[in-house]
């Protein structure tokens, strides 16, 4: 079964114009967005089939996507005190009836994020359209989070399907500003590195508020109208107040010891919170004893010019942790990103999920971890550094074993998700054998993949750094289903840049051919035909030398798409015909049907309408028997193109409307735009110019959202209509 897909171009002629209809033509398992008979996802096929004409029509009716209102802020701090001056300033600035941009700066551990969260939670009613959050320093190993990546997260949170998110910073900025232009929204941009990192994330709404926290003042944002609040350490009174909120009357009964604790913590809220958490679980421990312990611990880390060692405060809590708690604390810090779920933590630790979940909750109670969402945890940046130092002190074998377990857990979950999205695809990776997915629906798999996308990418890079080549190439193969839905091209090429050499080092030629064939589709989708041809010919050579009919069929199918995209129609037909011949012997039926559809599309481009119709009808019938509604809809589009060329507008419109209903249900914006363009052609041919303008406008908006250059072509059509 062919695993991949390539682009197909179809010239569609009508009395008024000539349109080039380009869609992603599937090979064996195809590149259609997921469908399911169980109504399990947004974009799940449901409805009824109504036979019409020679191949039938599929009609679907369902609710349109509703706008989402995200509330992503982490919980408000439990122990919060003082900062009345800063809170009053924030309230005052908000009353200015204009967009608010505030930079809260100060040293690490001083409570910048706590201040921002306290104020934003208190002002939630003023931002009824949502509150967005991102930790800009929850860095991948290559550096801080990029604005382009953040905008993708924000657009997903605002309800934009991943397939509709354009590539490139400028395009994502434009969509984000459009979506938030009239919204009352608040953003918390935590731990910013620079003004350049913040500026692309600013909305234009006058009802918006953006709060930035940073260790630097970010004075460059002054030109954007920023207000600045510098946060310092607590004075003695505020420190004592925070301690009293944590441990109660002991502060009043031992005032001298309490003041000494405040001094040893240098008024840093993070240090005071850790001490307070320790003491709150020991109601009989005196503050004087705590002071003595901290002094002894601190003396070991003081330098000549040092007045405080926050690490000593953390060490005091760490050394008194039970061994299992300490192990969870340091091994979770090995996670490559800023936040992690319970199951990932359990994988790193190598213990049962219920056990690790309890230990994580107890570390939260000790203020050594933060709960950042439902069953998700993270470290304060200083505590993460502290925990990693202790992780680096354990034996390299324990550390590497924990990382391998973590990487394998992410790979296994990725395989589970891919099985749901592409249940019949031929795989090379050993993890697919005799495995049943843990994801019940397409929706649950896609939601998890989007949420964990960065963690998956970083897990692959960790595997590469550790030299686990066998895991690296498996990540690339298992990402295929997700890539078809998301089109994260940058991720795709970056991971395959690791995966192909890893497969070569492993001596796994089947895996190398599979990954190179996957690259053919990606290059072809970007119209990088020389690169696609090179990778495809290499994949074909490997498969032919190894007698791998499956690999030969895949490579030929992809190379057929390359030839078609480059305008070599006879070459495309020859390659696709060879691929279908192999499929007739090795199957499966769906792959053979997809080859038939692809051949029909090429025949259409060659002007052989009758032969094209024969292939397309056969493909549609096969798709119907297989229950592949999306494949059937794609055939409807091709048949409609033939009807348009023959000036049978009613027949074309009927099939296009059916295809449009289906594609909207499954969430395929690129194909939806193509159908809308064809419907615009139909309306224009019928001299219904208002309807044509409406259809072209809808198509242009979709192409714009995808960052597709066909938006320019549609603009020309709209200008011609206006003229």
PDB file of N, CA and C in Angstrom, residues 2 14 74-75 79 137 212 246 266-267 291 335 358 479 593 603 612 626 686 719:
ATOM      1  N   UNK A   2       0.632   2.125  -0.897  1.00  0.00           N
ATOM      2  CA  UNK A   2       1.422   3.356  -0.933  1.00  0.00           C
ATOM      3  C   UNK A   2       1.081   4.189   0.268  1.00  0.00           C
ATOM      4  N   UNK A  14     -13.539  26.549 -18.728  1.00  0.00           N
ATOM      5  CA  UNK A  14     -14.940  26.918 -18.849  1.00  0.00           C
ATOM      6  C   UNK A  14     -14.996  28.132 -19.756  1.00  0.00           C
ATOM      7  N   UNK A  74      -2.433  30.004  34.312  1.00  0.00           N
ATOM      8  CA  UNK A  74      -2.236  29.086  35.433  1.00  0.00           C
ATOM      9  C   UNK A  74      -3.000  29.588  36.660  1.00  0.00           C
ATOM     10  N   UNK A  75      -3.193  28.719  37.651  1.00  0.00           N
ATOM     11  CA  UNK A  75      -3.927  29.156  38.848  1.00  0.00           C
ATOM     12  C   UNK A  75      -3.269  30.358  39.518  1.00  0.00           C
ATOM     13  N   UNK A  79      -0.196  31.726  47.994  1.00  0.00           N
ATOM     14  CA  UNK A  79       0.410  32.624  48.983  1.00  0.00           C
ATOM     15  C   UNK A  79       0.818  33.908  48.264  1.00  0.00           C
ATOM     16  N   UNK A 137      10.163  31.451  27.861  1.00  0.00           N
ATOM     17  CA  UNK A 137      11.482  30.867  28.116  1.00  0.00           C
ATOM     18  C   UNK A 137      11.396  29.383  28.398  1.00  0.00           C
ATOM     19  N   UNK A 212       3.790  41.487  30.345  1.00  0.00           N
ATOM     20  CA  UNK A 212       5.043  40.804  30.030  1.00  0.00           C
ATOM     21  C   UNK A 212       5.867  40.731  31.307  1.00  0.00           C
ATOM     22  N   UNK A 246       1.909  31.373  55.678  1.00  0.00           N
ATOM     23  CA  UNK A 246       2.257  29.966  55.472  1.00  0.00           C
ATOM     24  C   UNK A 246       2.278  29.168  56.775  1.00  0.00           C
ATOM     25  N   UNK A 266      16.632  36.585  51.665  1.00  0.00           N
ATOM     26  CA  UNK A 266      16.826  37.832  50.924  1.00  0.00           C
ATOM     27  C   UNK A 266      15.516  38.416  50.413  1.00  0.00           C
ATOM     28  N   UNK A 267      14.427  38.112  51.094  1.00  0.00           N
ATOM     29  CA  UNK A 267      13.138  38.660  50.686  1.00  0.00           C
ATOM     30  C   UNK A 267      12.616  38.127  49.363  1.00  0.00           C
ATOM     31  N   UNK A 291      16.322  28.164  61.135  1.00  0.00           N
ATOM     32  CA  UNK A 291      17.392  29.129  60.906  1.00  0.00           C
ATOM     33  C   UNK A 291      18.751  28.455  61.027  1.00  0.00           C
ATOM     34  N   UNK A 335      13.064  16.621  31.686  1.00  0.00           N
ATOM     35  CA  UNK A 335      12.113  16.808  30.595  1.00  0.00           C
ATOM     36  C   UNK A 335      12.568  17.985  29.735  1.00  0.00           C
ATOM     37  N   UNK A 358       0.862  10.884  42.979  1.00  0.00           N
ATOM     38  CA  UNK A 358       0.839  11.272  44.393  1.00  0.00           C
ATOM     39  C   UNK A 358       2.110  12.016  44.776  1.00  0.00           C
ATOM     40  N   UNK A 479       5.234  10.352  12.592  1.00  0.00           N
ATOM     41  CA  UNK A 479       4.695  11.710  12.474  1.00  0.00           C
ATOM     42  C   UNK A 479       3.857  11.907  11.210  1.00  0.00           C
ATOM     43  N   UNK A 593      -7.380   1.820  -5.683  1.00  0.00           N
ATOM     44  CA  UNK A 593      -8.405   2.802  -6.046  1.00  0.00           C
ATOM     45  C   UNK A 593      -7.827   4.208  -6.112  1.00  0.00           C
ATOM     46  N   UNK A 603      -5.153  11.807 -16.904  1.00  0.00           N
ATOM     47  CA  UNK A 603      -5.849  11.700 -18.189  1.00  0.00           C
ATOM     48  C   UNK A 603      -6.683  12.944 -18.465  1.00  0.00           C
ATOM     49  N   UNK A 612     -10.663   9.443 -18.608  1.00  0.00           N
ATOM     50  CA  UNK A 612     -10.575   9.956 -17.234  1.00  0.00           C
ATOM     51  C   UNK A 612     -11.831   9.610 -16.450  1.00  0.00           C
ATOM     52  N   UNK A 626     -15.397   0.752   0.145  1.00  0.00           N
ATOM     53  CA  UNK A 626     -14.459   0.776   1.270  1.00  0.00           C
ATOM     54  C   UNK A 626     -14.912   1.708   2.389  1.00  0.00           C
ATOM     55  N   UNK A 686     -22.441  31.196 -15.509  1.00  0.00           N
ATOM     56  CA  UNK A 686     -23.890  31.426 -15.576  1.00  0.00           C
ATOM     57  C   UNK A 686     -24.237  32.906 -15.474  1.00  0.00           C
ATOM     58  N   UNK A 719     -10.824  41.155  -9.026  1.00  0.00           N
ATOM     59  CA  UNK A 719     -10.643  42.452  -9.688  1.00  0.00           C
ATOM     60  C   UNK A 719     -11.305  42.462 -11.061  1.00  0.00           C
TER      61      UNK A 719
END
